[in-house]
Short mmCIF file of C-alpha atoms in Angstrom, two decimals:
data_model
loop_
_atom_site.label_atom_id
_atom_site.label_comp_id
_atom_site.label_asym_id
_atom_site.label_seq_id
_atom_site.Cartn_x
_atom_site.Cartn_y
_atom_site.Cartn_z
CA UNK A 1 -8.13 -17.44 25.99
CA UNK A 2 -11.19 -18.65 23.98
CA UNK A 3 -13.42 -18.49 27.13
CA UNK A 4 -12.71 -14.87 27.72
CA UNK A 5 -13.53 -14.07 24.11
CA UNK A 6 -17.22 -14.66 24.82
CA UNK A 7 -17.32 -11.18 26.41
CA UNK A 8 -17.89 -8.32 23.99
CA UNK A 9 -15.39 -6.08 25.79
CA UNK A 10 -12.75 -8.77 25.32
CA UNK A 11 -13.58 -9.13 21.64
CA UNK A 12 -13.20 -5.36 21.29
CA UNK A 13 -9.92 -5.51 23.18
CA UNK A 14 -8.59 -8.22 20.86
CA UNK A 15 -9.54 -6.21 17.76
CA UNK A 16 -8.03 -3.04 19.25
CA UNK A 17 -4.81 -4.92 20.05
CA UNK A 18 -4.56 -6.40 16.56
CA UNK A 19 -5.27 -3.07 14.85
CA UNK A 20 -2.80 -1.25 17.07
CA UNK A 21 -0.15 -3.90 16.32
CA UNK A 22 -0.67 -3.60 12.57
CA UNK A 23 -0.28 0.18 12.78
CA UNK A 24 2.78 -0.07 15.01
CA UNK A 25 4.34 -2.63 12.71
CA UNK A 26 3.88 -0.37 9.69
CA UNK A 27 4.71 2.99 11.22
CA UNK A 28 7.12 1.99 14.00
CA UNK A 29 10.04 1.02 11.69
CA UNK A 30 9.89 4.46 10.04
CA UNK A 31 9.76 6.22 13.43
CA UNK A 32 12.81 4.31 14.62
CA UNK A 33 14.76 4.66 11.34
CA UNK A 34 14.01 8.38 11.08
CA UNK A 35 14.73 8.85 14.80
CA UNK A 36 11.29 10.34 15.35
CA UNK A 37 10.50 8.68 18.67
CA UNK A 38 10.56 12.03 20.47
CA UNK A 39 8.24 13.56 17.85
CA UNK A 40 5.80 10.68 18.36
CA UNK A 41 5.88 11.21 22.10
CA UNK A 42 5.20 14.92 21.59
CA UNK A 43 2.28 14.20 19.26
CA UNK A 44 0.75 11.73 21.70
CA UNK A 45 0.78 14.29 24.49
CA UNK A 46 -0.67 16.91 22.14
CA UNK A 47 -3.57 14.49 21.55
CA UNK A 48 -4.53 15.05 25.16
CA UNK A 49 -5.50 18.63 24.23
CA UNK A 50 -7.88 17.31 21.58
CA UNK A 51 -9.42 14.83 24.01
CA UNK A 52 -10.09 17.67 26.46
CA UNK A 53 -11.64 19.96 23.84
CA UNK A 54 -13.85 17.11 22.52
CA UNK A 55 -15.09 16.34 26.06
CA UNK A 56 -15.89 19.98 26.62
CA UNK A 57 -17.81 20.12 23.31
CA UNK A 58 -19.56 16.83 24.06
CA UNK A 59 -18.01 15.05 21.04
CA UNK A 60 -16.36 11.64 20.73
CA UNK A 61 -12.90 12.22 22.32
CA UNK A 62 -11.23 10.37 19.44
CA UNK A 63 -12.46 12.96 16.97
CA UNK A 64 -10.86 15.70 19.06
CA UNK A 65 -7.64 13.74 19.33
CA UNK A 66 -7.49 13.11 15.56
CA UNK A 67 -8.12 16.78 14.77
CA UNK A 68 -5.51 18.23 17.09
CA UNK A 69 -2.86 15.61 16.34
CA UNK A 70 -3.26 16.15 12.59
CA UNK A 71 -2.95 19.89 13.14
CA UNK A 72 0.17 19.39 15.25
CA UNK A 73 1.69 17.05 12.64
CA UNK A 74 1.22 19.62 9.87
CA UNK A 75 2.56 22.38 12.15
CA UNK A 76 5.68 20.37 13.05
CA UNK A 77 6.27 19.56 9.37
CA UNK A 78 5.93 23.22 8.33
CA UNK A 79 7.99 24.69 11.17
CA UNK A 80 10.72 22.09 10.68
CA UNK A 81 10.88 22.53 6.90
CA UNK A 82 11.12 26.29 7.18
CA UNK A 83 13.63 25.99 10.03
CA UNK A 84 11.58 28.46 12.09
CA UNK A 85 12.35 26.62 15.32
CA UNK A 86 14.60 23.73 16.20
CA UNK A 87 12.89 20.36 16.06
CA UNK A 88 13.21 19.52 19.79
CA UNK A 89 12.00 23.00 20.74
CA UNK A 90 8.83 22.62 18.62
CA UNK A 91 8.09 19.21 20.12
CA UNK A 92 8.69 20.37 23.68
CA UNK A 93 6.28 23.27 23.17
CA UNK A 94 3.45 21.34 21.51
CA UNK A 95 3.85 18.58 24.12
CA UNK A 96 3.37 20.95 27.07
CA UNK A 97 0.71 23.13 25.43
CA UNK A 98 -1.29 20.06 24.36
CA UNK A 99 -1.29 18.65 27.89
CA UNK A 100 -2.24 22.04 29.37
CA UNK A 101 -5.15 22.46 26.94
CA UNK A 102 -6.39 18.96 27.78
CA UNK A 103 -6.26 19.44 31.52
CA UNK A 104 -7.88 22.88 31.21
CA UNK A 105 -10.80 21.75 29.07
CA UNK A 106 -11.46 18.61 31.11
CA UNK A 107 -11.52 20.80 34.24
CA UNK A 108 -14.00 23.17 32.56
CA UNK A 109 -16.30 20.34 31.41
CA UNK A 110 -19.43 20.46 33.57
CA UNK A 111 -20.66 17.37 35.39
CA UNK A 112 -18.74 14.11 35.60
CA UNK A 113 -15.05 14.57 34.77
CA UNK A 114 -13.54 11.68 32.89
CA UNK A 115 -10.73 9.79 34.55
CA UNK A 116 -7.46 11.24 33.23
CA UNK A 117 -5.69 8.01 34.06
CA UNK A 118 -7.69 6.23 31.32
CA UNK A 119 -6.11 8.46 28.69
CA UNK A 120 -2.68 8.61 30.20
CA UNK A 121 -2.27 4.87 30.74
CA UNK A 122 -5.04 3.52 28.50
CA UNK A 123 -7.44 0.68 29.06
CA UNK A 124 -7.79 -1.75 26.21
CA UNK A 125 -10.70 -3.41 28.05
CA UNK A 126 -12.76 -0.22 27.84
CA UNK A 127 -12.52 0.22 24.05
CA UNK A 128 -16.01 0.60 22.60
CA UNK A 129 -17.32 -1.03 19.40
CA UNK A 130 -17.62 2.41 17.76
CA UNK A 131 -13.95 3.09 18.55
CA UNK A 132 -13.08 -0.25 16.92
CA UNK A 133 -14.88 0.81 13.73
CA UNK A 134 -13.12 4.17 13.85
CA UNK A 135 -9.75 2.45 14.34
CA UNK A 136 -10.52 0.14 11.43
CA UNK A 137 -11.13 3.19 9.24
CA UNK A 138 -7.84 4.75 10.37
CA UNK A 139 -5.94 1.54 9.72
CA UNK A 140 -7.33 1.37 6.18
CA UNK A 141 -6.23 4.96 5.55
CA UNK A 142 -2.74 4.26 6.92
CA UNK A 143 -2.30 1.03 4.91
CA UNK A 144 -3.48 2.58 1.64
CA UNK A 145 -1.26 5.67 2.10
CA UNK A 146 1.70 3.53 3.05
CA UNK A 147 1.22 1.27 0.03
CA UNK A 148 0.97 4.24 -2.32
CA UNK A 149 3.80 6.37 -0.89
CA UNK A 150 6.08 3.58 0.37
CA UNK A 151 8.95 4.32 -2.02
CA UNK A 152 8.76 8.03 -1.28
CA UNK A 153 8.85 7.41 2.49
CA UNK A 154 11.82 5.09 2.04
CA UNK A 155 13.63 7.75 -0.01
CA UNK A 156 13.18 10.51 2.59
CA UNK A 157 14.08 8.19 5.46
CA UNK A 158 17.28 7.00 3.79
CA UNK A 159 18.69 10.25 2.45
CA UNK A 160 16.60 13.40 2.46
CA UNK A 161 19.12 15.42 0.47
CA UNK A 162 19.32 12.83 -2.29
CA UNK A 163 15.52 12.70 -2.38
CA UNK A 164 15.43 16.49 -2.85
CA UNK A 165 18.03 16.26 -5.60
CA UNK A 166 15.84 13.68 -7.34
CA UNK A 167 12.97 16.16 -7.25
CA UNK A 168 10.79 14.29 -4.77
CA UNK A 169 8.21 16.34 -2.85
CA UNK A 170 10.17 15.92 0.40
CA UNK A 171 8.11 18.42 2.39
CA UNK A 172 4.85 16.74 1.40
CA UNK A 173 6.21 13.26 2.14
CA UNK A 174 7.59 14.33 5.54
CA UNK A 175 4.28 15.88 6.50
CA UNK A 176 2.43 12.83 5.14
CA UNK A 177 4.53 10.51 7.27
CA UNK A 178 3.89 12.70 10.31
CA UNK A 179 0.15 12.57 9.59
CA UNK A 180 0.22 8.75 9.41
CA UNK A 181 2.15 8.66 12.69
CA UNK A 182 -0.48 10.98 14.17
CA UNK A 183 -3.35 8.72 13.06
CA UNK A 184 -1.59 5.67 14.50
CA UNK A 185 -1.06 7.46 17.78
CA UNK A 186 -4.78 8.14 18.13
CA UNK A 187 -5.52 4.44 17.75
CA UNK A 188 -2.79 3.50 20.20
CA UNK A 189 -4.00 5.89 22.87
CA UNK A 190 -7.02 3.66 23.42
CA UNK A 191 -4.88 0.58 23.84
CA UNK A 192 -1.99 1.58 26.04
CA UNK A 193 -2.61 5.27 26.71
CA UNK A 194 -0.54 8.35 25.95
CA UNK A 195 2.32 7.58 28.28
CA UNK A 196 2.92 4.00 27.21
CA UNK A 197 2.22 4.12 23.49
CA UNK A 198 5.83 4.85 22.62
CA UNK A 199 6.62 1.38 23.95
CA UNK A 200 4.30 -0.21 21.41
CA UNK A 201 5.81 1.87 18.60
CA UNK A 202 9.38 0.96 19.51
CA UNK A 203 9.56 -2.43 21.32
CA UNK A 204 8.22 -4.56 18.42
CA UNK A 205 10.63 -2.78 16.05
CA UNK A 206 13.54 -3.33 18.45
CA UNK A 207 12.68 -7.07 18.61
CA UNK A 208 12.39 -7.22 14.81
CA UNK A 209 15.78 -5.49 14.41
CA UNK A 210 17.32 -8.30 16.48
CA UNK A 211 16.22 -10.93 13.98
CA UNK A 212 16.22 -9.20 10.58
CA UNK A 213 18.03 -6.48 8.66
CA UNK A 214 15.51 -6.11 5.85
CA UNK A 215 13.05 -3.25 6.21
CA UNK A 216 10.01 -5.09 4.83
CA UNK A 217 10.72 -8.15 6.99
CA UNK A 218 11.14 -5.87 10.01
CA UNK A 219 7.67 -4.46 9.30
CA UNK A 220 6.11 -7.95 9.17
CA UNK A 221 7.92 -9.14 12.31
CA UNK A 222 6.96 -5.93 14.13
CA UNK A 223 3.27 -6.58 13.37
CA UNK A 224 3.53 -10.16 14.67
CA UNK A 225 5.48 -9.14 17.78
CA UNK A 226 2.94 -6.39 18.45
CA UNK A 227 0.08 -8.91 18.28
CA UNK A 228 1.92 -11.32 20.61
CA UNK A 229 2.62 -8.52 23.09
CA UNK A 230 -0.95 -7.18 23.01
CA UNK A 231 -2.61 -10.60 23.31
CA UNK A 232 -0.16 -11.67 26.02
CA UNK A 233 -0.72 -8.46 27.94
CA UNK A 234 -4.47 -8.77 27.59
CA UNK A 235 -4.46 -12.34 28.86
CA UNK A 236 -2.14 -11.46 31.76
CA UNK A 237 -4.28 -8.46 32.65
CA UNK A 238 -7.43 -10.63 32.68
CA UNK A 239 -5.96 -13.52 34.64
CA UNK A 240 -3.88 -11.71 37.26
CA UNK A 241 -5.92 -8.50 37.37
CA UNK A 242 -3.08 -6.19 36.44
CA UNK A 243 -3.47 -2.89 34.49
CA UNK A 244 -3.73 -3.83 30.80
CA UNK A 245 -1.48 -1.08 29.36
CA UNK A 246 1.26 -1.83 31.83
CA UNK A 247 0.93 -5.61 31.19
CA UNK A 248 1.36 -5.09 27.43
CA UNK A 249 4.43 -2.91 27.85
CA UNK A 250 6.03 -5.18 30.47
CA UNK A 251 5.53 -8.28 28.33
CA UNK A 252 7.07 -6.37 25.40
CA UNK A 253 10.07 -5.36 27.48
CA UNK A 254 10.52 -8.93 28.73
CA UNK A 255 10.28 -10.33 25.20
CA UNK A 256 12.91 -7.87 23.95
CA UNK A 257 15.23 -8.79 26.83
CA UNK A 258 14.73 -12.51 26.13
CA UNK A 259 15.41 -12.16 22.38
CA UNK A 260 18.51 -10.06 23.06
CA UNK A 261 19.78 -12.62 25.62
CA UNK A 262 19.09 -15.56 23.27
CA UNK A 263 20.94 -13.79 20.48
CA UNK A 264 23.89 -13.09 22.75
CA UNK A 265 23.99 -16.74 23.91
CA UNK A 266 23.67 -18.14 20.38
CA UNK A 267 26.38 -15.71 19.21
CA UNK A 268 28.80 -17.12 21.77
CA UNK A 269 28.40 -20.71 20.55
CA UNK B 1 33.07 23.60 -29.49
CA UNK B 2 31.85 21.25 -26.79
CA UNK B 3 28.18 21.09 -25.97
CA UNK B 4 27.18 22.97 -22.82
CA UNK B 5 25.27 20.64 -20.49
CA UNK B 6 24.83 22.90 -17.45
CA UNK B 7 24.94 26.68 -17.46
CA UNK B 8 25.06 28.52 -14.16
CA UNK B 9 24.19 32.11 -15.05
CA UNK B 10 25.01 34.96 -12.63
CA UNK B 11 23.68 33.08 -9.62
CA UNK B 12 23.48 34.66 -6.19
CA UNK B 13 22.39 32.62 -3.19
CA UNK B 14 22.88 32.49 0.57
CA UNK B 15 21.39 31.61 3.92
CA UNK B 16 19.49 33.85 6.36
CA UNK B 17 19.82 36.84 4.02
CA UNK B 18 23.64 36.47 3.94
CA UNK B 19 25.02 35.75 0.46
CA UNK B 20 27.29 32.72 0.20
CA UNK B 21 27.64 32.88 -3.58
CA UNK B 22 27.57 36.15 -5.49
CA UNK B 23 26.98 36.50 -9.19
CA UNK B 24 28.55 33.14 -10.04
CA UNK B 25 28.64 31.84 -13.61
CA UNK B 26 29.91 28.46 -14.72
CA UNK B 27 29.56 26.30 -17.82
CA UNK B 28 29.85 22.52 -17.56
CA UNK B 29 30.39 20.89 -20.95
CA UNK B 30 30.25 17.40 -22.38
CA UNK B 31 33.24 15.27 -21.35
CA UNK B 32 34.46 17.68 -18.66
CA UNK B 33 36.10 16.45 -15.46
CA UNK B 34 35.73 19.53 -13.30
CA UNK B 35 36.98 20.09 -9.79
CA UNK B 36 35.02 22.58 -7.74
CA UNK B 37 37.74 23.69 -5.42
CA UNK B 38 37.73 26.02 -2.46
CA UNK B 39 38.03 26.37 1.29
CA UNK B 40 35.46 25.05 3.76
CA UNK B 41 32.47 27.36 3.90
CA UNK B 42 33.42 28.86 0.52
CA UNK B 43 30.14 27.80 -1.12
CA UNK B 44 31.18 24.68 -3.09
CA UNK B 45 28.45 22.43 -1.72
CA UNK B 46 25.93 25.27 -1.99
CA UNK B 47 26.78 25.65 -5.68
CA UNK B 48 26.29 21.91 -6.19
CA UNK B 49 22.96 21.98 -4.37
CA UNK B 50 21.85 24.81 -6.63
CA UNK B 51 22.86 22.79 -9.68
CA UNK B 52 20.99 19.77 -8.31
CA UNK B 53 17.85 21.86 -7.79
CA UNK B 54 17.87 21.41 -4.01
CA UNK B 55 18.01 25.20 -3.63
CA UNK B 56 16.57 27.92 -5.83
CA UNK B 57 18.87 30.87 -6.64
CA UNK B 58 18.01 34.29 -5.25
CA UNK B 59 19.18 35.82 -8.49
CA UNK B 60 20.28 34.41 -11.83
CA UNK B 61 19.43 30.98 -13.16
CA UNK B 62 20.62 27.48 -13.95
CA UNK B 63 19.92 26.02 -17.36
CA UNK B 64 20.15 22.30 -18.00
CA UNK B 65 20.48 20.90 -21.51
CA UNK B 66 17.50 18.68 -22.35
CA UNK B 67 19.81 15.63 -22.38
CA UNK B 68 20.63 16.24 -18.70
CA UNK B 69 17.08 16.64 -17.41
CA UNK B 70 16.32 13.58 -15.24
CA UNK B 71 19.81 12.28 -15.98
CA UNK B 72 21.82 14.25 -13.46
CA UNK B 73 23.51 11.81 -11.07
CA UNK B 74 24.25 12.97 -7.54
CA UNK B 75 26.61 11.49 -4.98
CA UNK B 76 26.12 13.56 -1.81
CA UNK B 77 28.48 13.43 1.15
CA UNK B 78 28.10 9.98 2.67
CA UNK B 79 27.37 11.49 6.09
CA UNK B 80 23.90 12.42 4.81
CA UNK B 81 22.91 8.79 4.32
CA UNK B 82 21.05 7.16 7.19
CA UNK B 83 23.32 4.14 7.70
CA UNK B 84 21.08 2.79 10.44
CA UNK B 85 18.32 2.18 7.95
CA UNK B 86 17.95 -1.58 7.45
CA UNK B 87 18.46 -1.95 3.71
CA UNK B 88 20.67 -4.10 1.50
CA UNK B 89 23.10 -2.70 -1.07
CA UNK B 90 20.89 -3.92 -3.93
CA UNK B 91 17.75 -2.23 -2.57
CA UNK B 92 19.73 0.93 -1.83
CA UNK B 93 20.98 1.10 -5.43
CA UNK B 94 17.39 0.75 -6.62
CA UNK B 95 16.37 3.79 -4.56
CA UNK B 96 18.42 5.89 -7.01
CA UNK B 97 15.52 5.39 -9.42
CA UNK B 98 12.92 6.89 -7.11
CA UNK B 99 11.93 10.19 -8.68
CA UNK B 100 8.83 12.39 -8.82
CA UNK B 101 7.46 10.47 -11.79
CA UNK B 102 8.15 7.04 -10.39
CA UNK B 103 7.75 7.02 -6.62
CA UNK B 104 4.17 5.79 -6.88
CA UNK B 105 5.06 2.88 -9.19
CA UNK B 106 6.76 -0.45 -8.63
CA UNK B 107 10.27 -1.03 -10.00
CA UNK B 108 10.09 -2.43 -13.52
CA UNK B 109 11.95 -5.54 -14.66
CA UNK B 110 14.18 -3.34 -16.80
CA UNK B 111 15.06 -1.12 -13.80
CA UNK B 112 15.97 -4.15 -11.69
CA UNK B 113 18.20 -5.43 -14.50
CA UNK B 114 19.88 -2.04 -14.73
CA UNK B 115 20.56 -2.05 -10.98
CA UNK B 116 22.06 -5.53 -11.29
CA UNK B 117 24.34 -4.44 -14.11
CA UNK B 118 25.52 -1.34 -12.18
CA UNK B 119 26.27 -3.50 -9.14
CA UNK B 120 28.32 -5.80 -11.35
CA UNK B 121 30.15 -2.88 -12.97
CA UNK B 122 31.10 -1.39 -9.60
CA UNK B 123 32.16 -4.82 -8.26
CA UNK B 124 29.60 -4.77 -5.48
CA UNK B 125 28.26 -8.29 -6.15
CA UNK B 126 29.91 -9.71 -3.04
CA UNK B 127 28.08 -7.25 -0.82
CA UNK B 128 24.86 -7.16 -2.83
CA UNK B 129 22.83 -8.66 0.05
CA UNK B 130 24.83 -6.91 2.79
CA UNK B 131 23.21 -4.30 4.98
CA UNK B 132 24.59 -0.83 4.23
CA UNK B 133 25.47 -0.47 7.92
CA UNK B 134 28.13 -3.18 7.49
CA UNK B 135 29.95 -1.64 4.49
CA UNK B 136 33.47 -0.19 4.62
CA UNK B 137 34.02 3.46 3.64
CA UNK B 138 35.19 2.47 0.14
CA UNK B 139 32.25 0.10 -0.43
CA UNK B 140 29.84 2.75 0.82
CA UNK B 141 31.24 5.28 -1.64
CA UNK B 142 31.00 2.81 -4.54
CA UNK B 143 27.44 2.01 -3.54
CA UNK B 144 26.52 5.72 -3.53
CA UNK B 145 28.00 6.00 -7.03
CA UNK B 146 26.04 2.92 -8.09
CA UNK B 147 22.88 4.60 -6.80
CA UNK B 148 23.68 7.61 -9.00
CA UNK B 149 24.66 5.48 -12.01
CA UNK B 150 21.47 3.44 -12.01
CA UNK B 151 19.80 6.47 -13.63
CA UNK B 152 22.33 6.26 -16.49
CA UNK B 153 23.26 9.91 -15.90
CA UNK B 154 24.91 12.20 -18.44
CA UNK B 155 26.58 14.23 -15.66
CA UNK B 156 27.65 12.91 -12.24
CA UNK B 157 28.18 15.39 -9.40
CA UNK B 158 30.15 14.10 -6.40
CA UNK B 159 30.45 16.07 -3.14
CA UNK B 160 33.71 15.41 -1.24
CA UNK B 161 33.76 11.76 -2.37
CA UNK B 162 37.16 10.78 -0.95
CA UNK B 163 36.64 12.08 2.59
CA UNK B 164 35.82 8.78 4.27
CA UNK B 165 37.88 6.28 2.27
CA UNK B 166 41.38 4.92 2.78
CA UNK B 167 44.28 5.37 0.34
CA UNK B 168 43.89 2.01 -1.47
CA UNK B 169 40.15 2.53 -1.94
CA UNK B 170 40.90 6.08 -3.06
CA UNK B 171 43.13 4.85 -5.92
CA UNK B 172 40.46 2.38 -7.10
CA UNK B 173 37.83 5.06 -6.74
CA UNK B 174 39.78 7.55 -8.88
CA UNK B 175 40.33 4.85 -11.53
CA UNK B 176 36.58 4.31 -11.54
CA UNK B 177 35.90 8.04 -12.02
CA UNK B 178 38.43 8.19 -14.86
CA UNK B 179 36.71 5.23 -16.49
CA UNK B 180 33.29 6.87 -16.06
CA UNK B 181 34.62 10.08 -17.59
CA UNK B 182 35.00 8.26 -20.93
CA UNK B 183 31.25 8.50 -21.36
CA UNK B 184 30.09 10.93 -18.70
CA UNK B 185 30.82 14.42 -17.45
CA UNK B 186 32.20 14.45 -13.92
CA UNK B 187 31.96 17.28 -11.39
CA UNK B 188 33.82 16.76 -8.10
CA UNK B 189 33.58 19.05 -5.10
CA UNK B 190 36.70 18.98 -2.98
CA UNK B 191 38.82 21.14 -0.73
CA UNK B 192 41.89 19.08 -1.66
CA UNK B 193 42.80 18.66 -5.36
CA UNK B 194 45.83 16.43 -4.64
CA UNK B 195 44.24 13.01 -5.30
CA UNK B 196 42.78 14.23 -8.58
CA UNK B 197 46.03 15.78 -9.87
CA UNK B 198 46.32 13.54 -12.93
CA UNK B 199 42.69 13.13 -13.84
CA UNK B 200 40.81 16.40 -13.94
CA UNK B 201 40.82 18.79 -16.88
CA UNK B 202 39.15 21.90 -15.41
CA UNK B 203 39.18 23.65 -12.06
CA UNK B 204 36.65 26.14 -10.79
CA UNK B 205 37.63 27.86 -7.56
CA UNK B 206 34.75 28.87 -5.34
CA UNK B 207 34.97 31.18 -2.40
CA UNK B 208 31.89 33.36 -2.38
CA UNK B 209 32.76 34.28 -5.99
CA UNK B 210 33.88 31.92 -8.69
CA UNK B 211 37.19 32.35 -10.49
CA UNK B 212 37.86 30.98 -13.89
CA UNK B 213 39.97 31.84 -16.89
CA UNK B 214 39.98 30.36 -20.33
CA UNK B 215 43.54 29.28 -20.84
CA UNK B 216 46.75 29.16 -18.94
CA UNK B 217 48.13 27.25 -16.08
CA UNK B 218 46.99 27.27 -12.48
CA UNK B 219 49.24 29.57 -10.53
CA UNK B 220 49.74 29.50 -6.78
CA UNK B 221 48.69 33.14 -6.78
CA UNK B 222 45.21 32.21 -7.95
CA UNK B 223 44.68 29.84 -5.11
CA UNK B 224 46.34 32.10 -2.57
CA UNK B 225 43.86 34.80 -3.42
CA UNK B 226 40.95 32.41 -3.10
CA UNK B 227 42.11 30.67 0.07
CA UNK B 228 43.58 33.80 1.63
CA UNK B 229 46.74 31.92 2.68
CA UNK B 230 49.95 30.58 1.07
CA UNK B 231 49.24 27.62 -1.21
CA UNK B 232 51.63 25.05 -2.63
CA UNK B 233 50.64 23.58 -5.96
CA UNK B 234 51.02 19.82 -5.94
CA UNK B 235 49.69 19.04 -9.39
CA UNK B 236 52.35 20.76 -11.55
CA UNK B 237 52.22 20.67 -15.31
CA UNK B 238 48.51 20.05 -15.63
CA UNK B 239 46.63 22.58 -17.70
CA UNK B 240 43.94 24.30 -15.70
CA UNK B 241 41.08 26.28 -17.06
CA UNK B 242 39.59 28.85 -14.79
CA UNK B 243 36.10 30.14 -15.23
CA UNK B 244 35.43 33.75 -16.00
CA UNK B 245 33.78 35.65 -13.26
CA UNK B 246 31.99 38.35 -15.15
CA UNK B 247 31.72 40.99 -12.45
CA UNK B 248 35.09 40.44 -10.83
CA UNK B 249 38.57 40.75 -12.24
CA UNK B 250 40.55 37.67 -13.10
CA UNK B 251 42.70 36.94 -10.03
CA UNK B 252 45.74 36.46 -12.26
CA UNK B 253 45.57 40.05 -13.38
CA UNK B 254 45.97 41.52 -9.93
CA UNK B 255 47.42 38.74 -7.87
#
């Protein structure tokens, strides 16, 4: 591994992997506990619309993705709170509309059309230094917000009705959590792409759940598992020339299977 | 005269422009052990959610005595708790302290001590480090009460608390409520008054309207009118106080 770190693109990839793992480790346990995996998937596909618009406008695609995903997060929070549409209906709609906007704007962009596969399946080896700085900024925002609102997020995840009875700003906290999920998604898109990012949000948490039943410990283990998966996938991708996003996800899946099997075997003895 | 802690004044509320409660008034006083009784869909839980401030009335108002503000304990139906959330009993009890003024701060030493003492009082020490997912129905219910008690509430409101617990746990649970009633006002929402027959001192029947009269014994006719079907009274000989419904006649007068 140290040899390959002499390349700048590999250094960027390592940073991107670590940052993505930290975000997944912090946000993933909430997504799983609040059963918001489908919402996260919807948001990630909506991001594609922002990428398309940013390309068309000649802006950094990440800025477009951040803008549209934040907008979608606030819209989901508002529509859900006011019970205007059912949750799954909202997600299904923003998912499809986001993808359609992305495809449309990328098609309309004059000149060289970016490779859609890069966004859909990601390429950690193509992450630029500016994207790393941007991700670092996002990670700082997510960590600070999580540290400040942690107890509030725990309260709404555990028992929303009790939180309302205690006078907590449930609507604000729900939307805030969605916004943090949205920011994490934007960072993850660069690493594993839109299609595979759900794996990075859920597999480390699933592994952590196998070994701990304490929420804070699950967060820490999820971060570590995420880093192991990302670094392993990166190394595998470099050595056997396999797509990086797919390598990361497959290593994650294998690790989860191995932990589950080990637990089952140790439980028998 | 007992001190009024909660006054529900001519409250009307509903969902999707359909009224579930109409012009309901109810006083909850110091030391009361009130059953909010009524059929499913009659508006009992809605009334409790209005009292807890989860909903805002369309009309009318709810006045809390200053001693109750921030000291209103709530034990919602256990089905609303996310039992898949990885949290121990001790940490769960502590979450009862998370309020608008405190959710940005760390738990203080005094709050942690209070949680420990509530856990001891409710005999949850054995499961203190247990994940809430692994609790029995009775333990879960006691833990939800502990979460409410950690605030040191003046009034505790419990929504269908005996639904998911077995008979033995139910007896212990009712003993606990009776013990709590020595120092606290208890409000229990239930569709079945039988388990509470020897402990409550007031009944308020809710089915869209609220029926209540000052003195006199609960008659089957009252309940038959409210439930719309024949009712057998199982808790004979216990004085019941019904609440006045200002706009509607007392059911005893015409039923």
